[in-house]
């Protein structure tokens, strides 16, 4: 029976990388009925809503979605639709594998780590108070009344909630993932030396839950120390579990370790729904240029196939991507030794090379 998957092409480079990915899945012969739905600017134009109810209904019904990146205006305008989707669908776990592939520009052969980022709270909860507004003034007065520490009156405030519920849920997810994938170690990342209440809570829940998984090593590292250790010895890390903001920042760092955002896939997973999307954003300067690397979205679809139980097809897809990158001939600019290499191919041509490899694999 065919799978039904919601597909949000996104904006910027989203439609190009989504088309390339869809072509690869079609070539694999996985029977998927794509339910194409919109979010962000394209949805605003078509449905007068940034996140139409019909888009959420499609994902809730199909339970699985593949998504291209969506632009978020910086410092003004609407809030991130990506964050809104994760909140609305309670996709609390963000999974971002960072595995070295031969042929990339990575300086770290052997890197193979997985980021498990908490997706629902922390500074991303959206509890914000703008500077010089009456609500903000009232909040500042209240804080100054109950706390020894004083907040300046001309401050803007973003609240950082870290709950027992969400901490336990994500940490348990990380250990269960490690067990399922035969991973050896889970490392908790935090800044509990400074944020003793919030990060301190996250760390204490980590220690409690780690004790329930005696066969998996557990340790913790302060986030600033982690960034240094990652660029010196990434092979020492296996599964990292992090609160939302550190998870976001460290994800891009890890994408850099394996050769760039063009090849870094991701998944947002909840109890019953999963949404797969690349780590990268909409890269607006490359929109419509047939320039960017489709690998991150194709590998996100590979994670989706695994989630659907199509493990064999997932392995074929990953192999096809790896061999195209290893050969280094039909790859986009970001995988060439220099960014202006004239032999770089476009998004579509790289996808075609991957499809050729898929067909070879399927014939074996
Ligand atoms: P970005 O990831 O879009 O791009 C940063 C740079 O990374 C690009 O200029 C490009 O050099 C490189 N890059 C990104 N994707 C690539 C690919 N597939 N192939 C080759 N190179 C690639 O980050 P940004 O410029 O900070 O964000 C642009 C927009 O995307 C913003 O509006 C941001 O909010 C949004 N964004 C969306 C998501 C999402 O949809 N989940 C994630 C991150 C950023």
XYZ file of C-alpha atoms in Angstrom, residues 160-360:
201
model
C 13.974 30.510 29.231
C 11.632 27.816 30.568
C 13.168 24.360 31.138
C 10.644 21.906 32.597
C 10.996 18.532 34.296
C 8.531 17.084 31.765
C 10.372 18.218 28.621
C 13.830 17.466 30.050
C 12.887 13.923 31.042
C 11.188 13.325 27.700
C 14.151 14.401 25.542
C 16.799 12.726 27.704
C 14.868 9.458 27.700
C 14.525 9.805 23.908
C 18.321 10.210 23.606
C 19.072 7.100 25.648
C 16.416 5.020 23.891
C 17.763 6.172 20.538
C 21.312 5.238 21.648
C 20.117 1.786 22.690
C 18.185 1.199 19.460
C 21.083 2.333 17.261
C 23.725 0.497 19.332
C 25.466 3.717 20.270
C 27.822 3.646 23.223
C 27.700 7.029 24.895
C 25.281 9.888 25.584
C 26.718 13.281 26.582
C 24.587 15.973 28.217
C 25.456 19.524 27.126
C 24.608 22.406 29.441
C 25.738 25.578 31.150
C 24.651 24.530 34.638
C 27.608 26.308 36.226
C 25.924 29.639 35.346
C 22.237 28.780 34.841
C 21.951 26.662 37.940
C 18.147 26.558 37.933
C 17.322 25.819 34.281
C 20.399 23.986 32.975
C 20.898 22.605 36.472
C 17.482 20.946 36.233
C 18.288 19.542 32.778
C 21.551 18.076 34.111
C 19.967 16.568 37.216
C 17.293 14.835 35.086
C 20.077 13.577 32.813
C 21.868 11.988 35.761
C 18.668 10.332 37.002
C 17.753 8.892 33.607
C 21.325 7.832 32.785
C 21.211 5.570 35.836
C 18.367 3.634 34.174
C 20.604 2.798 31.175
C 23.672 1.188 32.791
C 24.922 -0.251 29.479
C 25.296 3.175 27.900
C 28.095 5.483 29.038
C 26.932 8.877 30.215
C 28.847 12.086 30.845
C 28.283 15.832 30.678
C 30.199 18.741 29.169
C 29.688 22.499 29.513
C 28.609 23.947 26.183
C 31.534 26.340 25.624
C 34.006 23.583 26.416
C 32.093 21.316 24.018
C 32.564 23.668 21.069
C 36.340 23.602 21.607
C 36.443 19.841 22.074
C 34.279 19.254 18.993
C 36.672 21.076 16.680
C 39.659 19.277 18.204
C 38.408 15.738 18.848
C 34.925 15.151 17.384
C 35.506 11.395 17.259
C 35.233 11.317 21.052
C 31.522 12.142 20.882
C 28.654 9.837 20.089
C 25.122 11.014 21.026
C 24.759 14.582 22.358
C 21.589 15.669 24.150
C 21.045 19.428 24.438
C 18.464 22.044 25.362
C 16.992 23.885 22.373
C 19.339 26.857 21.831
C 22.639 25.009 22.341
C 21.242 22.264 20.100
C 20.590 24.758 17.329
C 24.063 26.283 17.474
C 25.956 23.020 17.928
C 24.014 21.494 14.985
C 25.517 24.024 12.590
C 28.962 23.484 14.110
C 28.591 19.734 13.522
C 27.382 20.378 9.975
C 30.661 22.270 9.510
C 32.634 19.324 10.901
C 31.280 16.966 8.252
C 31.671 19.345 5.331
C 28.913 21.960 5.476
C 25.182 22.595 5.667
C 24.648 21.168 2.189
C 24.958 17.617 3.507
C 23.444 17.792 7.020
C 20.030 16.088 7.417
C 17.520 16.334 10.245
C 14.302 14.982 11.708
C 11.756 16.403 14.154
C 10.047 13.613 15.988
C 7.029 13.484 18.302
C 5.052 10.657 19.859
C 3.112 9.885 16.664
C 4.240 12.402 14.031
C 7.617 12.977 12.375
C 8.760 15.777 10.085
C 12.015 15.469 8.160
C 13.978 18.503 6.984
C 17.550 19.595 6.250
C 19.491 21.529 8.913
C 20.090 24.376 6.454
C 17.820 27.321 5.794
C 16.351 28.912 2.684
C 19.693 30.400 1.455
C 17.816 33.197 -0.380
C 20.801 34.347 -2.456
C 20.758 31.022 -4.322
C 16.987 30.888 -4.971
C 16.132 29.565 -8.428
C 19.803 29.279 -9.428
C 20.009 25.461 -9.587
C 23.136 25.860 -7.460
C 22.768 24.333 -3.991
C 23.417 20.866 -2.731
C 20.299 18.657 -2.502
C 22.080 16.096 -0.254
C 20.839 17.423 3.108
C 17.206 17.069 2.007
C 17.826 13.736 0.261
C 19.444 12.356 3.437
C 16.525 13.743 5.473
C 14.285 11.661 3.196
C 16.612 8.721 3.862
C 15.893 9.162 7.599
C 12.197 9.289 6.707
C 12.433 5.976 4.822
C 14.067 4.403 7.882
C 11.260 5.789 10.050
C 8.690 4.279 7.667
C 10.438 0.919 7.973
C 11.832 1.063 4.388
C 15.314 0.233 5.666
C 16.579 -1.453 2.483
C 15.588 1.520 0.327
C 17.121 3.869 2.881
C 20.435 1.984 2.666
C 20.379 2.130 -1.153
C 19.699 5.870 -1.079
C 22.502 6.541 1.394
C 24.924 4.405 -0.648
C 23.982 6.238 -3.855
C 24.578 9.636 -2.222
C 27.892 8.470 -0.717
C 29.227 7.153 -4.004
C 28.367 10.344 -5.928
C 30.088 12.428 -3.238
C 33.074 10.080 -3.086
C 33.542 10.253 -6.862
C 33.367 14.038 -6.602
C 32.496 14.585 -10.253
C 28.789 15.409 -10.292
C 28.655 17.444 -7.116
C 27.593 21.010 -6.309
C 30.002 23.884 -5.650
C 30.159 23.320 -1.877
C 31.693 19.873 -2.341
C 34.429 21.020 -4.707
C 37.885 21.990 -3.406
C 37.130 25.663 -4.130
C 33.728 27.380 -4.194
C 34.292 28.788 -7.716
C 35.305 25.449 -9.237
C 33.917 25.560 -12.804
C 33.334 21.789 -12.831
C 30.632 22.025 -10.117
C 27.219 20.853 -11.293
C 23.773 22.146 -10.301
C 21.133 20.790 -7.903
C 19.290 18.890 -10.649
C 22.440 17.386 -12.166
C 23.664 16.129 -8.788
C 20.245 14.556 -8.164
C 20.422 12.905 -11.604
C 23.840 11.418 -10.719
C 22.362 10.054 -7.479
C 19.411 8.586 -9.399
C 21.859 6.855 -11.750
C 23.565 5.251 -8.733
C 20.185 4.248 -7.275
C 19.303 2.490 -10.522
C 22.672 0.656 -10.509
